[in-house]
PDB file of C-alpha atoms in Angstrom:
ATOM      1  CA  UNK A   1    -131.422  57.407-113.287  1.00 95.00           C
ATOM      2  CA  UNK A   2    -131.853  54.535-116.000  1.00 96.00           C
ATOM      3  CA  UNK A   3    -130.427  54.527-118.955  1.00 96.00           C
ATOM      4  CA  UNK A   4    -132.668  52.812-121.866  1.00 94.00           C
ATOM      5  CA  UNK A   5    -131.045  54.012-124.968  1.00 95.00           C
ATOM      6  CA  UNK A   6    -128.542  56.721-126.042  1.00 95.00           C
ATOM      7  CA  UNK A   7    -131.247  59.455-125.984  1.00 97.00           C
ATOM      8  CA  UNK A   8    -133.991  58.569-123.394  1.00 96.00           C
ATOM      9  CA  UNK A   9    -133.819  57.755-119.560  1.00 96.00           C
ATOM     10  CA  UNK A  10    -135.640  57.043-116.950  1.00 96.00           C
ATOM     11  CA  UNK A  11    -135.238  59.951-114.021  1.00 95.00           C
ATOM     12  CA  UNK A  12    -137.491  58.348-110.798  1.00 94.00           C
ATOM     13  CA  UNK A  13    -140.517  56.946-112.511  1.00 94.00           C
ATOM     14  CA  UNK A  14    -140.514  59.294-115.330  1.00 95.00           C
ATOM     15  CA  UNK A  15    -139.445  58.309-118.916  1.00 95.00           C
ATOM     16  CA  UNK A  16    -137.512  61.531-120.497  1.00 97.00           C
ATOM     17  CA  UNK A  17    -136.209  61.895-124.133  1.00 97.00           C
ATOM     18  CA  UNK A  18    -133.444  63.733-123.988  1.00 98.00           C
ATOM     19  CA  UNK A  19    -134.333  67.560-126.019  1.00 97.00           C
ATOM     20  CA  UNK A  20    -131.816  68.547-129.015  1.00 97.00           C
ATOM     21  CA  UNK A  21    -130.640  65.203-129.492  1.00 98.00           C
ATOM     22  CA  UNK A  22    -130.864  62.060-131.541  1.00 97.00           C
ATOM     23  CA  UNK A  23    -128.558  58.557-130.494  1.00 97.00           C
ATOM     24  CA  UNK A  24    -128.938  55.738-132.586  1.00 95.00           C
ATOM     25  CA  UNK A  25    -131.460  53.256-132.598  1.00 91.00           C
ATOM     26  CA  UNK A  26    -130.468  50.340-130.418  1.00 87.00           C
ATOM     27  CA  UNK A  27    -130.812  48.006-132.995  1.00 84.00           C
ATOM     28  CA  UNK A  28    -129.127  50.523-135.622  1.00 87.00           C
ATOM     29  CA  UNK A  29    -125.544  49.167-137.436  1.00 86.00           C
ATOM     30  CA  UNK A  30    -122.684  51.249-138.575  1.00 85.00           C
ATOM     31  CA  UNK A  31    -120.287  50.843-140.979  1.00 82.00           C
ATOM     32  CA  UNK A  32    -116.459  50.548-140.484  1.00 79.00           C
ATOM     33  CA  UNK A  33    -114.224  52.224-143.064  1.00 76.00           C
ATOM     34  CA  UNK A  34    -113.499  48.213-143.860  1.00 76.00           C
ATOM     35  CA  UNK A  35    -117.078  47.950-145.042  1.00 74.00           C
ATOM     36  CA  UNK A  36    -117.664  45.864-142.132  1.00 78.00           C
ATOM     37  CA  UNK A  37    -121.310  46.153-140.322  1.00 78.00           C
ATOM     38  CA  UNK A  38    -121.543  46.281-136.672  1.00 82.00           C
ATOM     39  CA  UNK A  39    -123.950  47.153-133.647  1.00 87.00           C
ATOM     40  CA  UNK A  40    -123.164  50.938-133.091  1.00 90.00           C
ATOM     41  CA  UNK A  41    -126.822  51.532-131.320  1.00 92.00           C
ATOM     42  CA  UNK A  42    -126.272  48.955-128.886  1.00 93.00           C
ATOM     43  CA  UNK A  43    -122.427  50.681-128.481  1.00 94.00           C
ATOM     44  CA  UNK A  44    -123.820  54.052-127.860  1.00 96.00           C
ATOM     45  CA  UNK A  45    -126.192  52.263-125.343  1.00 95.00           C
ATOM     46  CA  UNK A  46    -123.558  50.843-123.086  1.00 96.00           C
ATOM     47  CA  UNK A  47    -120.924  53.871-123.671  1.00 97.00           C
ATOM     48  CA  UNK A  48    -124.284  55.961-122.001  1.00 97.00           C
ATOM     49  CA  UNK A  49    -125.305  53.898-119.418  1.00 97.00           C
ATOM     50  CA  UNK A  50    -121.089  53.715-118.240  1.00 97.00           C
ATOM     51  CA  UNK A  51    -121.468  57.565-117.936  1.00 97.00           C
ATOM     52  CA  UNK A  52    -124.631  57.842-116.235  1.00 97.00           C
ATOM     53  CA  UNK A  53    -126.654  54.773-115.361  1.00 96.00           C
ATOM     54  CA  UNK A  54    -127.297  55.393-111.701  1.00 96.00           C
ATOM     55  CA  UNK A  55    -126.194  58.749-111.556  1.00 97.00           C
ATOM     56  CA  UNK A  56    -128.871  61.876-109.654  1.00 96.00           C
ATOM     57  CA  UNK A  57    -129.736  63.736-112.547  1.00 96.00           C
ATOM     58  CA  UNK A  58    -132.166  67.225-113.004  1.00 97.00           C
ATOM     59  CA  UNK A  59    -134.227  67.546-115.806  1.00 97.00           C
ATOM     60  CA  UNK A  60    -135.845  70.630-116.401  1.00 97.00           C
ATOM     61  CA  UNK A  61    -139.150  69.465-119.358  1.00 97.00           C
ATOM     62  CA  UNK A  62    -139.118  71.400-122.305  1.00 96.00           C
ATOM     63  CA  UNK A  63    -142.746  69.656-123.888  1.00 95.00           C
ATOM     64  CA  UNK A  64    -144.110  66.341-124.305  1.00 93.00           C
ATOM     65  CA  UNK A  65    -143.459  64.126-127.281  1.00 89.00           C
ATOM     66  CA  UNK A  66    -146.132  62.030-129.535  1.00 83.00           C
ATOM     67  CA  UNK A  67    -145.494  59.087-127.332  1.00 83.00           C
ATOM     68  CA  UNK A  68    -146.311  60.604-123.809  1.00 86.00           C
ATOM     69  CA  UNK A  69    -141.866  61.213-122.666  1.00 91.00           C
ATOM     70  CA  UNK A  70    -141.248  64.086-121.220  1.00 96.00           C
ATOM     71  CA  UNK A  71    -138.681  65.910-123.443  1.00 97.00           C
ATOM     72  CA  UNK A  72    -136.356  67.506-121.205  1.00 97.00           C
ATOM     73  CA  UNK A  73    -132.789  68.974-120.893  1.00 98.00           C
ATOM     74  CA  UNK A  74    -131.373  66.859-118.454  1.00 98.00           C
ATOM     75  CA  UNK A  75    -128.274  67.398-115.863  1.00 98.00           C
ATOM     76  CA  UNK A  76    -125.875  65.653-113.842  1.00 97.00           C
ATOM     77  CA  UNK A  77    -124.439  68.106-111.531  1.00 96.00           C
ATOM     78  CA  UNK A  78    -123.663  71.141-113.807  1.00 96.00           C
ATOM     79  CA  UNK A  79    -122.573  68.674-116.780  1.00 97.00           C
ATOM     80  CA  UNK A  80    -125.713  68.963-119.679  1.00 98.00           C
ATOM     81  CA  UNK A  81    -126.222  65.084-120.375  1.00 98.00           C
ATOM     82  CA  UNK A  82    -127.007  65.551-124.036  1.00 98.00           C
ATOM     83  CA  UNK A  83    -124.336  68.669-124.587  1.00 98.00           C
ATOM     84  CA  UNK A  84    -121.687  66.053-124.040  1.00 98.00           C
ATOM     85  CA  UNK A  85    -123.336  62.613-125.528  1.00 98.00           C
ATOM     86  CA  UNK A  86    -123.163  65.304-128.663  1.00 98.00           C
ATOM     87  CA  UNK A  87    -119.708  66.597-128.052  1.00 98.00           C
ATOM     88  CA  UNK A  88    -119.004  63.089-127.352  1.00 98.00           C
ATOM     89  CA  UNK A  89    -119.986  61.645-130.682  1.00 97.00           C
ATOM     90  CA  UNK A  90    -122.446  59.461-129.314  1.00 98.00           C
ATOM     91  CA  UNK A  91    -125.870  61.412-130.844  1.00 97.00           C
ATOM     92  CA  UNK A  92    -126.349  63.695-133.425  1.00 97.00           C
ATOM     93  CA  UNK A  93    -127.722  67.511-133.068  1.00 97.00           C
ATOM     94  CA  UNK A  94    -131.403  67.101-133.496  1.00 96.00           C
ATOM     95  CA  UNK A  95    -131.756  70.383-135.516  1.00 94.00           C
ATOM     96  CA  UNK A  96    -135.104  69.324-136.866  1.00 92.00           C
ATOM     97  CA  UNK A  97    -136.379  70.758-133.220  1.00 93.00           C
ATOM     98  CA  UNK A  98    -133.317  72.488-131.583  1.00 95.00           C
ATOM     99  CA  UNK A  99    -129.831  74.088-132.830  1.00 96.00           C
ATOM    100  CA  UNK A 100    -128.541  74.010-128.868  1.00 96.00           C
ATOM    101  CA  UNK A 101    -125.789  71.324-129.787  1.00 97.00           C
ATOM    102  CA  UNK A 102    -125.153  72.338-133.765  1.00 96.00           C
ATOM    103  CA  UNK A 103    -121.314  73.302-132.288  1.00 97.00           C
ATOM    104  CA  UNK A 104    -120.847  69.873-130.654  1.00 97.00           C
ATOM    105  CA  UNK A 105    -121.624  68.224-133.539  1.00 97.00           C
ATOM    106  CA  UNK A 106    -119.453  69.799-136.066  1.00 97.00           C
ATOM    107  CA  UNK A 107    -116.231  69.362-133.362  1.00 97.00           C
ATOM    108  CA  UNK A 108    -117.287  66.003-133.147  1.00 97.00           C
ATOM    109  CA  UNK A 109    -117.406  65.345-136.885  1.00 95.00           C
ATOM    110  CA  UNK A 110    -114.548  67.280-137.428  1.00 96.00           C
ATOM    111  CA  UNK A 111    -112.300  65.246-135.023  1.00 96.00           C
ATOM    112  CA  UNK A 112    -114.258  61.665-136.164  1.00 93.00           C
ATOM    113  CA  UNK A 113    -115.627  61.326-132.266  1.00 96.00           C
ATOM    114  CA  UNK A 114    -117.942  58.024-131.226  1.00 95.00           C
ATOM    115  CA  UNK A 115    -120.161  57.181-134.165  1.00 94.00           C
ATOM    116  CA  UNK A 116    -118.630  59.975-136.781  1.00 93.00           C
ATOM    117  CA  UNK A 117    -115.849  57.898-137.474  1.00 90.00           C
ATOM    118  CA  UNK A 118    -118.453  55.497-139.196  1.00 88.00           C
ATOM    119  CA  UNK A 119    -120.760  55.516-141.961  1.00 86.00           C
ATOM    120  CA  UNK A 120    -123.916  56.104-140.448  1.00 86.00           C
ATOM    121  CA  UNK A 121    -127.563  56.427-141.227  1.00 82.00           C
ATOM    122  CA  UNK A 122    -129.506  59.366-139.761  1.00 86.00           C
ATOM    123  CA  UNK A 123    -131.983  57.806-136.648  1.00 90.00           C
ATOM    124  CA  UNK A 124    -134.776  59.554-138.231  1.00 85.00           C
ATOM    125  CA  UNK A 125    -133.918  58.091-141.484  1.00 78.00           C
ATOM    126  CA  UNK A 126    -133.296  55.000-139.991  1.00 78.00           C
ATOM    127  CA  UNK A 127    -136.633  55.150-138.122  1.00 76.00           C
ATOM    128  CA  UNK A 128    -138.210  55.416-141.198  1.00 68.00           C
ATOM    129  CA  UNK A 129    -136.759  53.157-142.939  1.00 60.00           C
ATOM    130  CA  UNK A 130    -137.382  50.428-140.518  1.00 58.00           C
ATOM    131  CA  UNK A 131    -140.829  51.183-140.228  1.00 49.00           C
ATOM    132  CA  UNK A 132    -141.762  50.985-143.557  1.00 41.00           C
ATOM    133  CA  UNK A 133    -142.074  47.138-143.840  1.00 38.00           C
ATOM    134  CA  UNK A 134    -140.765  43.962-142.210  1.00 50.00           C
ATOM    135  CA  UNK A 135    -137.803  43.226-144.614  1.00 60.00           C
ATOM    136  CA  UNK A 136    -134.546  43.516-143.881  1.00 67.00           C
ATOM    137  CA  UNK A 137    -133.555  47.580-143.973  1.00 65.00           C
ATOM    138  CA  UNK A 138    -130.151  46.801-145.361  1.00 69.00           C
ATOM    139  CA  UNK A 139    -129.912  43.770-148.123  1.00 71.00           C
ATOM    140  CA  UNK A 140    -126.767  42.937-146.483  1.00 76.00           C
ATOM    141  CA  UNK A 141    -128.428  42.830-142.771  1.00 84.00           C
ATOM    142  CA  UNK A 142    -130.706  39.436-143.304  1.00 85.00           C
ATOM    143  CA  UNK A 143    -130.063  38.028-139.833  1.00 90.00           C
ATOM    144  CA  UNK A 144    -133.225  37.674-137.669  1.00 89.00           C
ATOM    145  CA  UNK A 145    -133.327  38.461-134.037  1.00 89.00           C
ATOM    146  CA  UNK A 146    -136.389  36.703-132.819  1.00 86.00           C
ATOM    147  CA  UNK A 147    -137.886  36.901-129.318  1.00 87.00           C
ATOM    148  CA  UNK A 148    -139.141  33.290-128.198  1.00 83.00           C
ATOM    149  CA  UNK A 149    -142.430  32.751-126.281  1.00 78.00           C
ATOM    150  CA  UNK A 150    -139.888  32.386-122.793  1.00 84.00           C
ATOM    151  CA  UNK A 151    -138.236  35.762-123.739  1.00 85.00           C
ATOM    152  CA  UNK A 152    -134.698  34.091-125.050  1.00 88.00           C
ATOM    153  CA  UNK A 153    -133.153  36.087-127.518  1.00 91.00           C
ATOM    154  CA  UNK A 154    -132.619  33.851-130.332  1.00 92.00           C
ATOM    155  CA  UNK A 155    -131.149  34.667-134.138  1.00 92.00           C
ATOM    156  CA  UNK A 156    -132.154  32.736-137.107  1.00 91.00           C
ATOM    157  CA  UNK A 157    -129.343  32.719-140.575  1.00 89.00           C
ATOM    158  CA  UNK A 158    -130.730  32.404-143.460  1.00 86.00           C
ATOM    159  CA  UNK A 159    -131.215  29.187-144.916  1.00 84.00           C
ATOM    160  CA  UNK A 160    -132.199  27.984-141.452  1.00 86.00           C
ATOM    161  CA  UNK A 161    -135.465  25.614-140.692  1.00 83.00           C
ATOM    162  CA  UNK A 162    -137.485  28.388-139.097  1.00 81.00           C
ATOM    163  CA  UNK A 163    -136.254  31.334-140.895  1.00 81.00           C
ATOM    164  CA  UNK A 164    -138.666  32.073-143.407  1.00 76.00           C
ATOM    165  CA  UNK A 165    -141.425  31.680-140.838  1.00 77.00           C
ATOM    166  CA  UNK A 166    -139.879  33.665-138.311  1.00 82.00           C
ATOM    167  CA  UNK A 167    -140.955  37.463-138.147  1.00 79.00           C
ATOM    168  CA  UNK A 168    -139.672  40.393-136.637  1.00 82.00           C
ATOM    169  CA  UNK A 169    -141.772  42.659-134.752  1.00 78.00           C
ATOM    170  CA  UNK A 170    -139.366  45.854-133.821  1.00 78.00           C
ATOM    171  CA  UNK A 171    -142.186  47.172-131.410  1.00 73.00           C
ATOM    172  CA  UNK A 172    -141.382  43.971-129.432  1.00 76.00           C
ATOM    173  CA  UNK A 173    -137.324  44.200-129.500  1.00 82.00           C
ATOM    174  CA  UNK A 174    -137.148  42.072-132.455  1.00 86.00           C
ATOM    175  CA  UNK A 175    -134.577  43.376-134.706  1.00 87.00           C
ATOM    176  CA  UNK A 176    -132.564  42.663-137.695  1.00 87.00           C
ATOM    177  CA  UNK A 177    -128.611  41.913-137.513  1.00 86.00           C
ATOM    178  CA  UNK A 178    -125.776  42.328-140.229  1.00 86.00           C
ATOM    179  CA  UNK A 179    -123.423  39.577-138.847  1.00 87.00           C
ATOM    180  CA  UNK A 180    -123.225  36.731-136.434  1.00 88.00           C
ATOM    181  CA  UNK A 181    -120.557  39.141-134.696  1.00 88.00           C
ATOM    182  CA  UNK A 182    -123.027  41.965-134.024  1.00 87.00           C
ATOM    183  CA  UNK A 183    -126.089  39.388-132.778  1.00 87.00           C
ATOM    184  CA  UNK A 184    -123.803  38.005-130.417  1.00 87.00           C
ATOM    185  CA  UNK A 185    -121.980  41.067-128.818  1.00 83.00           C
ATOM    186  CA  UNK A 186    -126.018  42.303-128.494  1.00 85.00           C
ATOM    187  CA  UNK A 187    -126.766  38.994-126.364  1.00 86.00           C
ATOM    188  CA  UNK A 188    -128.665  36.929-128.637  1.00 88.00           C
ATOM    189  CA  UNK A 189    -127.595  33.271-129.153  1.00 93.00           C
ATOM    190  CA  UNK A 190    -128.203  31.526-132.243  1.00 93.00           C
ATOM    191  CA  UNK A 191    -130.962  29.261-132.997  1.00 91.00           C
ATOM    192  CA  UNK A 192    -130.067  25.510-132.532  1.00 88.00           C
ATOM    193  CA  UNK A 193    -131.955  24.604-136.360  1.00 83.00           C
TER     194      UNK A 193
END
């Protein structure tokens, strides 16, 4: 199995979004109690893939989602992948289409697991927010993270030559960042002017 975000995986050459869940967005921030911004999608990414990237998993498909995944409820060994990336604080219940992990949720928010000891956007707010138009989501997340022509991952500050011409395309990757902290720890290096 590959992991490509908190909530989807690839099992053999099938890509499966995990059923009952939702993870953050990889390019989705969080908020510290310190009002400080920082790259919780691509945290929930790597804390996923350190569980199970690799791993023989079972997937039994529930239906089919509007982008062709297989939704599934997927298991390594007896262990139900999203019942503990729930219980685990690293998704959300996804109640909007299942109540299976409403329980893991509220333990998890209760006890401030993974991502519920942050302030948080919703991913389907978030989702929608982001897709609503190319500026920045969050007024205080103005840091571009372009994608060059030779694939390097490249962030532009504000103020910079090319930022006002630079655009970000989040159906390529492209994504918006709140700090210079955040860009980096995702693996994007900052644009030389």
């Amino acid at each position: 199995m590959r992991v490509i975000d908190g909530d989807t995986l690839d099992v053999g050459t099938t890509r499966v979004r995990l059923h009952g869940i939702d993870a953050p967005e990889r390019d989705q921030p969080c908020t510290t109690l310190n009002g400080q911004n920082w790259g919780c999608g691509d945290w929930v990414t790597q804390q996923v893939r350190d569980l199970y990237q690799g791993a023989q998993a079972r997937c039994e498909p529930v239906d089919r989602d509007r982008y062709g995944r297989v939704v599934a409820r997927c298991y390594v060994g007896r262990e139900d992948i999203g019942q503990r990336l729930v219980s685990d604080g690293l998704a959300f219940a996804y109640r909007k289409y299942s109540y299976d992990y409403d329980l893991e949720e509220k333990s998890a928010v209760v006890a401030d697991r993974g991502i519920h000891g942050f302030t948080i956007q919703s991913p389907a707010r978030y989702r929608l927010t982001r897709i609503r138009g190319r500026d920045a989501p969050d007024a205080s997340c103005r840091i571009k993270g372009n994608i060059s022509a030779k694939g390097a991952r490249i962030y532009h500050m504000p103020g910079q030559k090319f930022y006002e011409r630079t655009g970000i395309r989040p159906e390529h990757g492209e994504r918006w960042f709140c700090s210079e902290a955040q860009a980096r720890a995702s693996g994007w290096r900052p644009a030389k002017r």
